[in-house]
């Protein structure tokens, strides 16, 4: 390969199965021209297999496509007629079934069509990359590697990068940068060992959990209650995860470990448990067949009782003693109490952690460069809050190592294999330090990668024990912090409120931040150090005002909110919103008023006030009306408003930043970033470019074309039909009618020209009227109590 950077304009995915099709979808999400290949169909269109897979992408949940319209951009192809098309591809990802013979045949077929500069990668989840390389012409070895995406590829952060013996380091660096920035992945380098890192550790953890489930005679629902959020793992925990993955798929992965790891000291456990084998034999493969460890009957989810060979209501729960232990803030105290307790659930939790720590430490040197790679693989690939080594370190390394050694000696552990000497060292306090993470192979602490792509991550994800530069504080209140990173001319404001809600204190902070930025900086970024961006106005504050009968005070708050968003819009320096996660209600309105929004792909944006019986009143409806007027270019404003009205009246939230553009909640000029950790870097780059280009705020808009009372009447006529069909309640109609009136400019003639303040006044008037409605107050009280919307 030459010294030039790896540029990927066009990609091909070989195999239109579940993974292949979704990898193609995510490449397309990222704007990569993608060709999806599979076998030629025997009947009808030769591309029938691929066309069916592409159509299915639009039906899957969670959605592989960030915008369903992108399905049409995926190019269907088949191996019989279209292999010439591979010559123009810069990246080819093979994603067919895990059969070495099938892969061998496919590689032989495509080899003559692979460009001399293309990268060829296998998405294998566990087959040897070097064995696959042996199939290829030696000329391809430098450009061949494994890239293991986790399912579903759009959402799972982990991508394991596995070099073969001769992979060119420049290819790896280029591919790592592409996977990181373009596809938004967290890349972990894995050694060419069976199941690599994520599945090696993750499947072992599940097997250990299943073994101890039987040992301690716990029900599957109790185990899921213990191994989900209670220990920092996803809600799907263990057995629900097995059902989602598919018991046949899980059985296949376990068999791979059985076949390829004969000398593993834990090899005796590499068998699908008897209950899994029985379920597979019955065809109860989990979610895809409607039954596995769990089965949904109506609205109820039943759990398998192996003794009764039937599904029964879930009655298992975490014991009182274990629940109290899990509440402890000190991990060291927590683990000490779990180990000392006679409660079977406590013994179970200690046992699954003990054997996980033991296994991860024993194989660290074989499967990964450092402890950081294993911890990130488990966090990013399995959704754990902390990796195994982080958990061990937090619990007190030396004590836990001593307890593990004692259990090994007593025959309580799953294997008699000793802990490695480095792990047993009584002086060791952990594997993660400010200098880096421990590598047994070098007996050193390796720092994070210094590859250029990581300079874009100003606040990268870190493992426990790693210091983070939090910048220099300019001012800080109870509600906001204005700060600066690296001593440049860009100020950053972050909210400190729960869920980054916007109350009076945050509004004051925003105004003060804009003042400070205008005086001493050239730009301002609104960025939060964690998700969400903001779930909107502080509903609790609003509810308290209403309960106290202070409608005028509430109107004053709304007026201040509008003034703050307009202050942001007309600031003399560019204000850029850096959005990730939820930007709802007032959070959405705030970013709408910024000079630009830089949004992570996984941003869920919406004006959702109708759900609590209100309408947007921080300038959101005003901005939608203004944008519709600009879009119409003096033509039919009503047509431009239709989608926007439906979006607000139905409290729609976008499923991605790309969809937010289609809904009009983001502008088409706003920037979408695929890696959330690059968000602040891109936002600062955008603000700097705007400032250096001589930025001036927009002039006050006094020429907004209103759709008028005729358009409002049309919207209301449609609402009447929905009311009579019982699709909406009378109160829903009341809310939607007020939304329509505001968007259309009130009771004025079609085509009348209004200014922004006219629309802001309408927003505020209708908001206050709805806020005093008893049905709205019921909705607010219900949402504050339950966190859910009320339909009344």
Short mmCIF file of N, CA and C in Angstrom, two decimals, residues 442-588:
data_model
loop_
_atom_site.label_atom_id
_atom_site.label_comp_id
_atom_site.label_asym_id
_atom_site.label_seq_id
_atom_site.Cartn_x
_atom_site.Cartn_y
_atom_site.Cartn_z
N UNK A 442 4.34 -7.23 28.00
CA UNK A 442 5.50 -6.32 28.10
C UNK A 442 5.84 -5.98 29.54
N UNK A 443 4.96 -6.37 30.47
CA UNK A 443 5.09 -6.01 31.88
C UNK A 443 5.19 -4.49 32.03
N UNK A 444 4.40 -3.78 31.20
CA UNK A 444 4.38 -2.32 31.24
C UNK A 444 2.94 -1.82 31.20
N UNK A 445 2.78 -0.54 31.51
CA UNK A 445 1.47 0.11 31.41
C UNK A 445 1.44 0.85 30.07
N UNK A 446 0.57 0.39 29.18
CA UNK A 446 0.53 0.97 27.83
C UNK A 446 -0.45 2.14 27.79
N UNK A 447 -0.02 3.29 27.28
CA UNK A 447 -0.94 4.44 27.17
C UNK A 447 -1.95 4.20 26.06
N UNK A 448 -3.04 4.98 26.05
CA UNK A 448 -4.00 4.87 24.94
C UNK A 448 -3.33 5.18 23.61
N UNK A 449 -3.95 4.75 22.53
CA UNK A 449 -3.40 4.96 21.19
C UNK A 449 -3.15 6.43 20.91
N UNK A 450 -2.02 6.70 20.25
CA UNK A 450 -1.71 8.07 19.85
C UNK A 450 -2.03 8.33 18.40
N UNK A 451 -2.83 7.44 17.78
CA UNK A 451 -3.17 7.61 16.36
C UNK A 451 -3.87 8.96 16.15
N UNK A 452 -3.63 9.59 15.00
CA UNK A 452 -4.19 10.93 14.74
C UNK A 452 -5.70 11.02 14.94
N UNK A 453 -6.44 9.96 14.64
CA UNK A 453 -7.89 10.03 14.74
C UNK A 453 -8.35 10.35 16.16
N UNK A 454 -7.56 9.95 17.16
CA UNK A 454 -8.00 10.15 18.54
C UNK A 454 -7.76 11.57 19.04
N UNK A 455 -7.07 12.38 18.25
CA UNK A 455 -6.95 13.79 18.60
C UNK A 455 -8.29 14.51 18.42
N UNK A 456 -9.22 13.88 17.71
CA UNK A 456 -10.56 14.44 17.52
C UNK A 456 -11.45 14.19 18.74
N UNK A 457 -11.00 13.35 19.65
CA UNK A 457 -11.79 13.02 20.84
C UNK A 457 -11.26 13.83 22.02
N UNK A 458 -11.86 14.99 22.25
CA UNK A 458 -11.38 15.88 23.30
C UNK A 458 -11.71 15.33 24.68
N UNK A 459 -12.80 14.57 24.76
CA UNK A 459 -13.16 13.89 26.00
C UNK A 459 -13.43 12.42 25.67
N UNK A 460 -12.37 11.65 25.41
CA UNK A 460 -12.57 10.24 25.04
C UNK A 460 -13.10 9.43 26.21
N UNK A 461 -13.70 8.30 25.91
CA UNK A 461 -14.10 7.39 26.97
C UNK A 461 -12.85 6.84 27.62
N UNK A 462 -12.86 6.77 28.93
CA UNK A 462 -11.67 6.34 29.67
C UNK A 462 -12.02 5.21 30.62
N UNK A 463 -10.99 4.46 31.00
CA UNK A 463 -11.18 3.42 32.01
C UNK A 463 -10.92 4.02 33.38
N UNK A 464 -11.35 3.31 34.39
CA UNK A 464 -11.18 3.75 35.77
C UNK A 464 -9.71 4.05 36.04
N UNK A 465 -9.45 5.09 36.81
CA UNK A 465 -8.06 5.42 37.15
C UNK A 465 -7.38 6.34 36.18
N UNK A 466 -8.12 6.79 35.15
CA UNK A 466 -7.53 7.66 34.13
C UNK A 466 -7.94 9.11 34.37
N UNK A 467 -7.00 10.03 34.50
CA UNK A 467 -7.36 11.44 34.74
C UNK A 467 -7.96 12.08 33.49
N UNK A 468 -8.82 13.07 33.70
CA UNK A 468 -9.45 13.78 32.59
C UNK A 468 -9.27 15.29 32.79
N UNK A 469 -8.83 15.97 31.73
CA UNK A 469 -8.68 17.43 31.77
C UNK A 469 -10.05 18.06 31.60
N UNK A 470 -10.54 18.72 32.64
CA UNK A 470 -11.87 19.32 32.61
C UNK A 470 -11.85 20.80 32.22
N UNK A 471 -10.71 21.27 31.72
CA UNK A 471 -10.62 22.64 31.24
C UNK A 471 -10.58 23.67 32.36
N UNK A 472 -10.60 24.93 31.96
CA UNK A 472 -10.51 26.04 32.92
C UNK A 472 -11.88 26.70 33.08
N UNK A 473 -12.34 26.79 34.31
CA UNK A 473 -13.65 27.39 34.59
C UNK A 473 -13.57 28.92 34.46
N UNK A 474 -14.54 29.46 33.72
CA UNK A 474 -14.65 30.92 33.58
C UNK A 474 -15.62 31.45 34.64
N UNK A 475 -16.77 30.82 34.76
CA UNK A 475 -17.65 31.06 35.90
C UNK A 475 -18.50 29.81 36.10
N UNK A 476 -18.98 29.63 37.31
CA UNK A 476 -19.79 28.45 37.62
C UNK A 476 -20.85 28.84 38.64
N UNK A 477 -22.08 28.37 38.40
CA UNK A 477 -23.18 28.58 39.34
C UNK A 477 -23.72 27.20 39.73
N UNK A 478 -24.79 27.18 40.48
CA UNK A 478 -25.42 25.91 40.83
C UNK A 478 -26.01 25.22 39.60
N UNK A 479 -26.23 25.98 38.52
CA UNK A 479 -26.96 25.46 37.36
C UNK A 479 -26.13 25.28 36.10
N UNK A 480 -25.11 26.11 35.91
CA UNK A 480 -24.31 26.02 34.69
C UNK A 480 -22.82 26.22 35.00
N UNK A 481 -22.01 25.79 34.05
CA UNK A 481 -20.57 26.06 34.11
C UNK A 481 -20.13 26.57 32.75
N UNK A 482 -19.48 27.73 32.73
CA UNK A 482 -18.85 28.23 31.51
C UNK A 482 -17.36 27.98 31.63
N UNK A 483 -16.79 27.36 30.63
CA UNK A 483 -15.39 26.96 30.73
C UNK A 483 -14.72 27.00 29.36
N UNK A 484 -13.43 26.74 29.37
CA UNK A 484 -12.63 26.82 28.16
C UNK A 484 -11.64 25.65 28.17
N UNK A 485 -11.40 25.08 27.01
CA UNK A 485 -10.50 23.94 26.90
C UNK A 485 -9.31 24.29 26.03
N UNK A 486 -8.12 24.18 26.59
CA UNK A 486 -6.91 24.40 25.80
C UNK A 486 -6.53 25.85 25.60
N UNK A 487 -7.22 26.78 26.28
CA UNK A 487 -6.83 28.18 26.21
C UNK A 487 -7.12 28.87 24.89
N UNK A 488 -8.07 28.31 24.09
CA UNK A 488 -8.38 28.97 22.82
C UNK A 488 -9.46 30.03 23.03
N UNK A 489 -10.04 30.52 21.92
CA UNK A 489 -11.00 31.62 22.00
C UNK A 489 -12.45 31.15 21.97
N UNK A 490 -12.68 29.88 22.28
CA UNK A 490 -14.04 29.34 22.23
C UNK A 490 -14.49 28.96 23.64
N UNK A 491 -15.59 29.54 24.07
CA UNK A 491 -16.16 29.23 25.39
C UNK A 491 -17.16 28.08 25.25
N UNK A 492 -17.30 27.31 26.33
CA UNK A 492 -18.21 26.17 26.34
C UNK A 492 -19.10 26.31 27.56
N UNK A 493 -20.41 26.18 27.37
CA UNK A 493 -21.33 26.23 28.50
C UNK A 493 -21.99 24.86 28.64
N UNK A 494 -22.01 24.37 29.89
CA UNK A 494 -22.60 23.07 30.19
C UNK A 494 -23.59 23.23 31.34
N UNK A 495 -24.68 22.47 31.30
CA UNK A 495 -25.69 22.55 32.34
C UNK A 495 -25.38 21.52 33.44
N UNK A 496 -25.74 21.86 34.68
CA UNK A 496 -25.49 20.97 35.81
C UNK A 496 -26.78 20.37 36.37
N UNK A 497 -27.91 20.76 35.80
CA UNK A 497 -29.21 20.28 36.29
C UNK A 497 -29.42 18.82 35.92
N UNK A 498 -30.31 18.13 36.65
CA UNK A 498 -30.64 16.75 36.37
C UNK A 498 -31.25 16.63 34.97
N UNK A 499 -30.74 15.71 34.17
CA UNK A 499 -31.19 15.51 32.79
C UNK A 499 -31.03 16.78 31.96
N UNK A 500 -30.23 17.72 32.51
CA UNK A 500 -29.93 19.00 31.84
C UNK A 500 -31.21 19.77 31.50
N UNK A 501 -32.17 19.71 32.45
CA UNK A 501 -33.40 20.47 32.28
C UNK A 501 -33.09 21.97 32.35
N UNK A 502 -34.02 22.75 31.79
CA UNK A 502 -33.82 24.20 31.71
C UNK A 502 -34.79 24.89 32.65
N UNK A 503 -34.25 25.36 33.76
CA UNK A 503 -35.03 26.15 34.71
C UNK A 503 -34.55 27.59 34.71
N UNK A 504 -35.03 28.36 35.68
CA UNK A 504 -34.67 29.78 35.74
C UNK A 504 -33.16 29.98 35.85
N UNK A 505 -32.51 29.14 36.67
CA UNK A 505 -31.07 29.27 36.86
C UNK A 505 -30.28 28.99 35.59
N UNK A 506 -30.73 28.00 34.80
CA UNK A 506 -30.07 27.69 33.54
C UNK A 506 -30.26 28.83 32.55
N UNK A 507 -31.47 29.41 32.50
CA UNK A 507 -31.72 30.54 31.60
C UNK A 507 -30.79 31.72 31.94
N UNK A 508 -30.65 32.00 33.24
CA UNK A 508 -29.74 33.08 33.65
C UNK A 508 -28.32 32.75 33.21
N UNK A 509 -27.94 31.46 33.35
CA UNK A 509 -26.60 31.04 32.98
C UNK A 509 -26.35 31.16 31.49
N UNK A 510 -27.36 30.85 30.68
CA UNK A 510 -27.21 30.97 29.22
C UNK A 510 -26.99 32.44 28.84
N UNK A 511 -27.82 33.31 29.41
CA UNK A 511 -27.67 34.74 29.10
C UNK A 511 -26.30 35.27 29.51
N UNK A 512 -25.87 34.85 30.69
CA UNK A 512 -24.56 35.31 31.18
C UNK A 512 -23.43 34.74 30.31
N UNK A 513 -23.59 33.50 29.86
CA UNK A 513 -22.58 32.87 29.01
C UNK A 513 -22.46 33.61 27.67
N UNK A 514 -23.59 34.01 27.10
CA UNK A 514 -23.56 34.76 25.83
C UNK A 514 -22.89 36.11 26.05
N UNK A 515 -23.21 36.77 27.16
CA UNK A 515 -22.57 38.07 27.46
C UNK A 515 -21.05 37.90 27.55
N UNK A 516 -20.62 36.87 28.27
CA UNK A 516 -19.19 36.62 28.47
C UNK A 516 -18.51 36.30 27.14
N UNK A 517 -19.19 35.47 26.32
CA UNK A 517 -18.62 35.10 25.02
C UNK A 517 -18.47 36.32 24.12
N UNK A 518 -19.47 37.20 24.14
CA UNK A 518 -19.39 38.42 23.30
C UNK A 518 -18.25 39.34 23.75
N UNK A 519 -17.98 39.34 25.06
CA UNK A 519 -16.93 40.23 25.57
C UNK A 519 -15.52 39.67 25.35
N UNK A 520 -15.37 38.36 25.57
CA UNK A 520 -14.00 37.82 25.68
C UNK A 520 -13.67 36.64 24.77
N UNK A 521 -14.62 36.16 23.98
CA UNK A 521 -14.37 35.00 23.13
C UNK A 521 -14.90 35.26 21.72
N UNK A 522 -14.56 34.36 20.80
CA UNK A 522 -15.08 34.55 19.44
C UNK A 522 -16.22 33.60 19.12
N UNK A 523 -16.53 32.69 20.04
CA UNK A 523 -17.62 31.74 19.79
C UNK A 523 -18.03 31.06 21.09
N UNK A 524 -19.22 30.44 21.06
CA UNK A 524 -19.75 29.73 22.22
C UNK A 524 -20.34 28.40 21.78
N UNK A 525 -20.00 27.35 22.51
CA UNK A 525 -20.58 26.02 22.25
C UNK A 525 -21.41 25.61 23.46
N UNK A 526 -22.61 25.07 23.20
CA UNK A 526 -23.43 24.49 24.27
C UNK A 526 -23.22 22.98 24.20
N UNK A 527 -22.60 22.41 25.21
CA UNK A 527 -22.21 21.00 25.20
C UNK A 527 -22.36 20.42 26.61
N UNK A 528 -22.87 19.21 26.69
CA UNK A 528 -23.00 18.54 27.99
C UNK A 528 -21.98 17.40 28.07
N UNK A 529 -21.46 17.16 29.27
CA UNK A 529 -20.43 16.13 29.40
C UNK A 529 -21.00 14.72 29.44
N UNK A 530 -22.33 14.62 29.38
CA UNK A 530 -22.98 13.31 29.32
C UNK A 530 -24.35 13.49 28.68
N UNK A 531 -24.92 12.41 28.19
CA UNK A 531 -26.28 12.49 27.65
C UNK A 531 -27.25 12.69 28.80
N UNK A 532 -28.42 13.32 28.52
CA UNK A 532 -28.88 13.87 27.25
C UNK A 532 -28.40 15.30 27.05
N UNK A 533 -28.68 15.86 25.87
CA UNK A 533 -28.42 17.28 25.65
C UNK A 533 -29.29 18.09 26.59
N UNK A 534 -30.60 17.86 26.52
CA UNK A 534 -31.55 18.46 27.46
C UNK A 534 -32.93 17.89 27.20
N UNK A 535 -33.63 17.52 28.27
CA UNK A 535 -35.00 17.02 28.10
C UNK A 535 -36.02 18.15 28.19
N UNK A 536 -35.53 19.40 28.18
CA UNK A 536 -36.45 20.53 28.08
C UNK A 536 -36.61 21.31 29.36
N UNK A 537 -37.67 22.12 29.39
CA UNK A 537 -37.93 22.97 30.55
C UNK A 537 -38.16 22.11 31.79
N UNK A 538 -37.84 22.67 32.92
CA UNK A 538 -38.01 21.96 34.19
C UNK A 538 -39.50 21.86 34.51
N UNK A 539 -40.06 20.69 34.23
CA UNK A 539 -41.50 20.49 34.40
C UNK A 539 -41.92 20.59 35.86
N UNK A 540 -41.00 20.21 36.74
CA UNK A 540 -41.31 20.27 38.17
C UNK A 540 -41.52 21.72 38.60
N UNK A 541 -40.67 22.63 38.11
CA UNK A 541 -40.83 24.05 38.43
C UNK A 541 -42.16 24.58 37.90
N UNK A 542 -42.48 24.21 36.65
CA UNK A 542 -43.73 24.67 36.03
C UNK A 542 -44.93 24.12 36.79
N UNK A 543 -44.86 22.84 37.16
CA UNK A 543 -45.96 22.21 37.91
C UNK A 543 -46.19 22.88 39.24
N UNK A 544 -45.10 23.26 39.91
CA UNK A 544 -45.22 23.93 41.21
C UNK A 544 -45.89 25.29 41.07
N UNK A 545 -45.56 26.04 40.02
CA UNK A 545 -46.18 27.35 39.78
C UNK A 545 -47.69 27.18 39.55
N UNK A 546 -48.03 26.17 38.74
CA UNK A 546 -49.44 25.95 38.44
C UNK A 546 -50.21 25.54 39.70
N UNK A 547 -49.60 24.65 40.48
CA UNK A 547 -50.26 24.18 41.70
C UNK A 547 -50.50 25.33 42.67
N UNK A 548 -49.58 26.29 42.66
CA UNK A 548 -49.72 27.45 43.55
C UNK A 548 -50.60 28.54 42.94
N UNK A 549 -51.13 28.27 41.73
CA UNK A 549 -51.99 29.25 41.08
C UNK A 549 -51.26 30.48 40.56
N UNK A 550 -49.97 30.32 40.27
CA UNK A 550 -49.16 31.47 39.83
C UNK A 550 -49.01 31.48 38.31
N UNK A 551 -50.13 31.64 37.61
CA UNK A 551 -50.10 31.64 36.15
C UNK A 551 -49.27 32.79 35.60
N UNK A 552 -49.32 33.94 36.25
CA UNK A 552 -48.55 35.09 35.76
C UNK A 552 -47.04 34.83 35.92
N UNK A 553 -46.68 34.13 36.99
CA UNK A 553 -45.28 33.78 37.21
C UNK A 553 -44.81 32.81 36.12
N UNK A 554 -45.69 31.87 35.76
CA UNK A 554 -45.36 30.91 34.71
C UNK A 554 -45.18 31.64 33.37
N UNK A 555 -46.06 32.60 33.10
CA UNK A 555 -45.95 33.36 31.86
C UNK A 555 -44.64 34.13 31.84
N UNK A 556 -44.24 34.64 33.02
CA UNK A 556 -42.97 35.35 33.11
C UNK A 556 -41.79 34.43 32.80
N UNK A 557 -41.88 33.19 33.28
CA UNK A 557 -40.81 32.22 33.01
C UNK A 557 -40.72 31.93 31.51
N UNK A 558 -41.89 31.75 30.87
CA UNK A 558 -41.91 31.48 29.43
C UNK A 558 -41.34 32.66 28.66
N UNK A 559 -41.66 33.86 29.11
CA UNK A 559 -41.13 35.05 28.46
C UNK A 559 -39.60 35.08 28.56
N UNK A 560 -39.08 34.72 29.74
CA UNK A 560 -37.62 34.67 29.94
C UNK A 560 -36.99 33.60 29.05
N UNK A 561 -37.69 32.48 28.90
CA UNK A 561 -37.19 31.39 28.04
C UNK A 561 -37.08 31.90 26.60
N UNK A 562 -38.12 32.57 26.14
CA UNK A 562 -38.10 33.10 24.77
C UNK A 562 -36.99 34.13 24.60
N UNK A 563 -36.81 34.97 25.59
CA UNK A 563 -35.76 35.98 25.51
C UNK A 563 -34.38 35.32 25.44
N UNK A 564 -34.20 34.21 26.20
CA UNK A 564 -32.91 33.52 26.20
C UNK A 564 -32.63 32.88 24.85
N UNK A 565 -33.63 32.23 24.25
CA UNK A 565 -33.39 31.59 22.95
C UNK A 565 -33.12 32.65 21.87
N UNK A 566 -33.82 33.77 21.96
CA UNK A 566 -33.58 34.85 20.99
C UNK A 566 -32.21 35.50 21.24
N UNK A 567 -31.79 35.54 22.50
CA UNK A 567 -30.45 36.07 22.82
C UNK A 567 -29.39 35.18 22.16
N UNK A 568 -29.61 33.87 22.22
CA UNK A 568 -28.69 32.92 21.58
C UNK A 568 -28.69 33.13 20.07
N UNK A 569 -29.88 33.29 19.49
CA UNK A 569 -29.98 33.43 18.04
C UNK A 569 -29.30 34.68 17.54
N UNK A 570 -29.41 35.75 18.29
CA UNK A 570 -28.90 37.04 17.81
C UNK A 570 -27.60 37.46 18.51
N UNK A 571 -26.92 36.49 19.11
CA UNK A 571 -25.62 36.78 19.72
C UNK A 571 -24.64 37.27 18.65
N UNK A 572 -23.73 38.11 19.04
CA UNK A 572 -22.76 38.67 18.10
C UNK A 572 -21.64 37.67 17.78
N UNK A 573 -21.59 36.58 18.53
CA UNK A 573 -20.64 35.50 18.21
C UNK A 573 -21.48 34.26 17.87
N UNK A 574 -20.97 33.37 17.02
CA UNK A 574 -21.74 32.17 16.70
C UNK A 574 -21.90 31.27 17.92
N UNK A 575 -23.13 30.84 18.17
CA UNK A 575 -23.42 29.88 19.24
C UNK A 575 -23.80 28.56 18.57
N UNK A 576 -23.08 27.52 18.87
CA UNK A 576 -23.31 26.21 18.25
C UNK A 576 -23.73 25.21 19.32
N UNK A 577 -24.79 24.45 19.05
CA UNK A 577 -25.24 23.40 19.96
C UNK A 577 -24.60 22.08 19.56
N UNK A 578 -24.02 21.39 20.53
CA UNK A 578 -23.45 20.06 20.30
C UNK A 578 -24.38 19.06 20.97
N UNK A 579 -25.17 18.36 20.15
CA UNK A 579 -26.28 17.54 20.66
C UNK A 579 -25.97 16.05 20.55
N UNK A 580 -26.23 15.33 21.63
CA UNK A 580 -26.22 13.86 21.58
C UNK A 580 -27.27 13.37 22.56
N UNK A 581 -27.85 12.22 22.26
CA UNK A 581 -28.93 11.73 23.09
C UNK A 581 -30.19 12.56 22.87
N UNK A 582 -30.97 12.72 23.91
CA UNK A 582 -32.25 13.41 23.77
C UNK A 582 -32.10 14.93 23.79
N UNK A 583 -32.79 15.57 22.85
CA UNK A 583 -32.96 17.03 22.85
C UNK A 583 -34.46 17.24 22.68
N UNK A 584 -35.16 17.30 23.79
CA UNK A 584 -36.62 17.30 23.76
C UNK A 584 -37.18 18.63 24.25
N UNK A 585 -38.36 18.99 23.74
CA UNK A 585 -39.04 20.19 24.20
C UNK A 585 -38.14 21.42 24.13
N UNK A 586 -37.93 22.06 25.29
CA UNK A 586 -37.09 23.25 25.33
C UNK A 586 -35.66 22.99 24.91
N UNK A 587 -35.18 21.76 25.09
CA UNK A 587 -33.84 21.41 24.61
C UNK A 587 -33.76 21.47 23.10
N UNK A 588 -34.81 20.99 22.46
CA UNK A 588 -34.90 21.07 21.00
C UNK A 588 -34.99 22.52 20.56
#
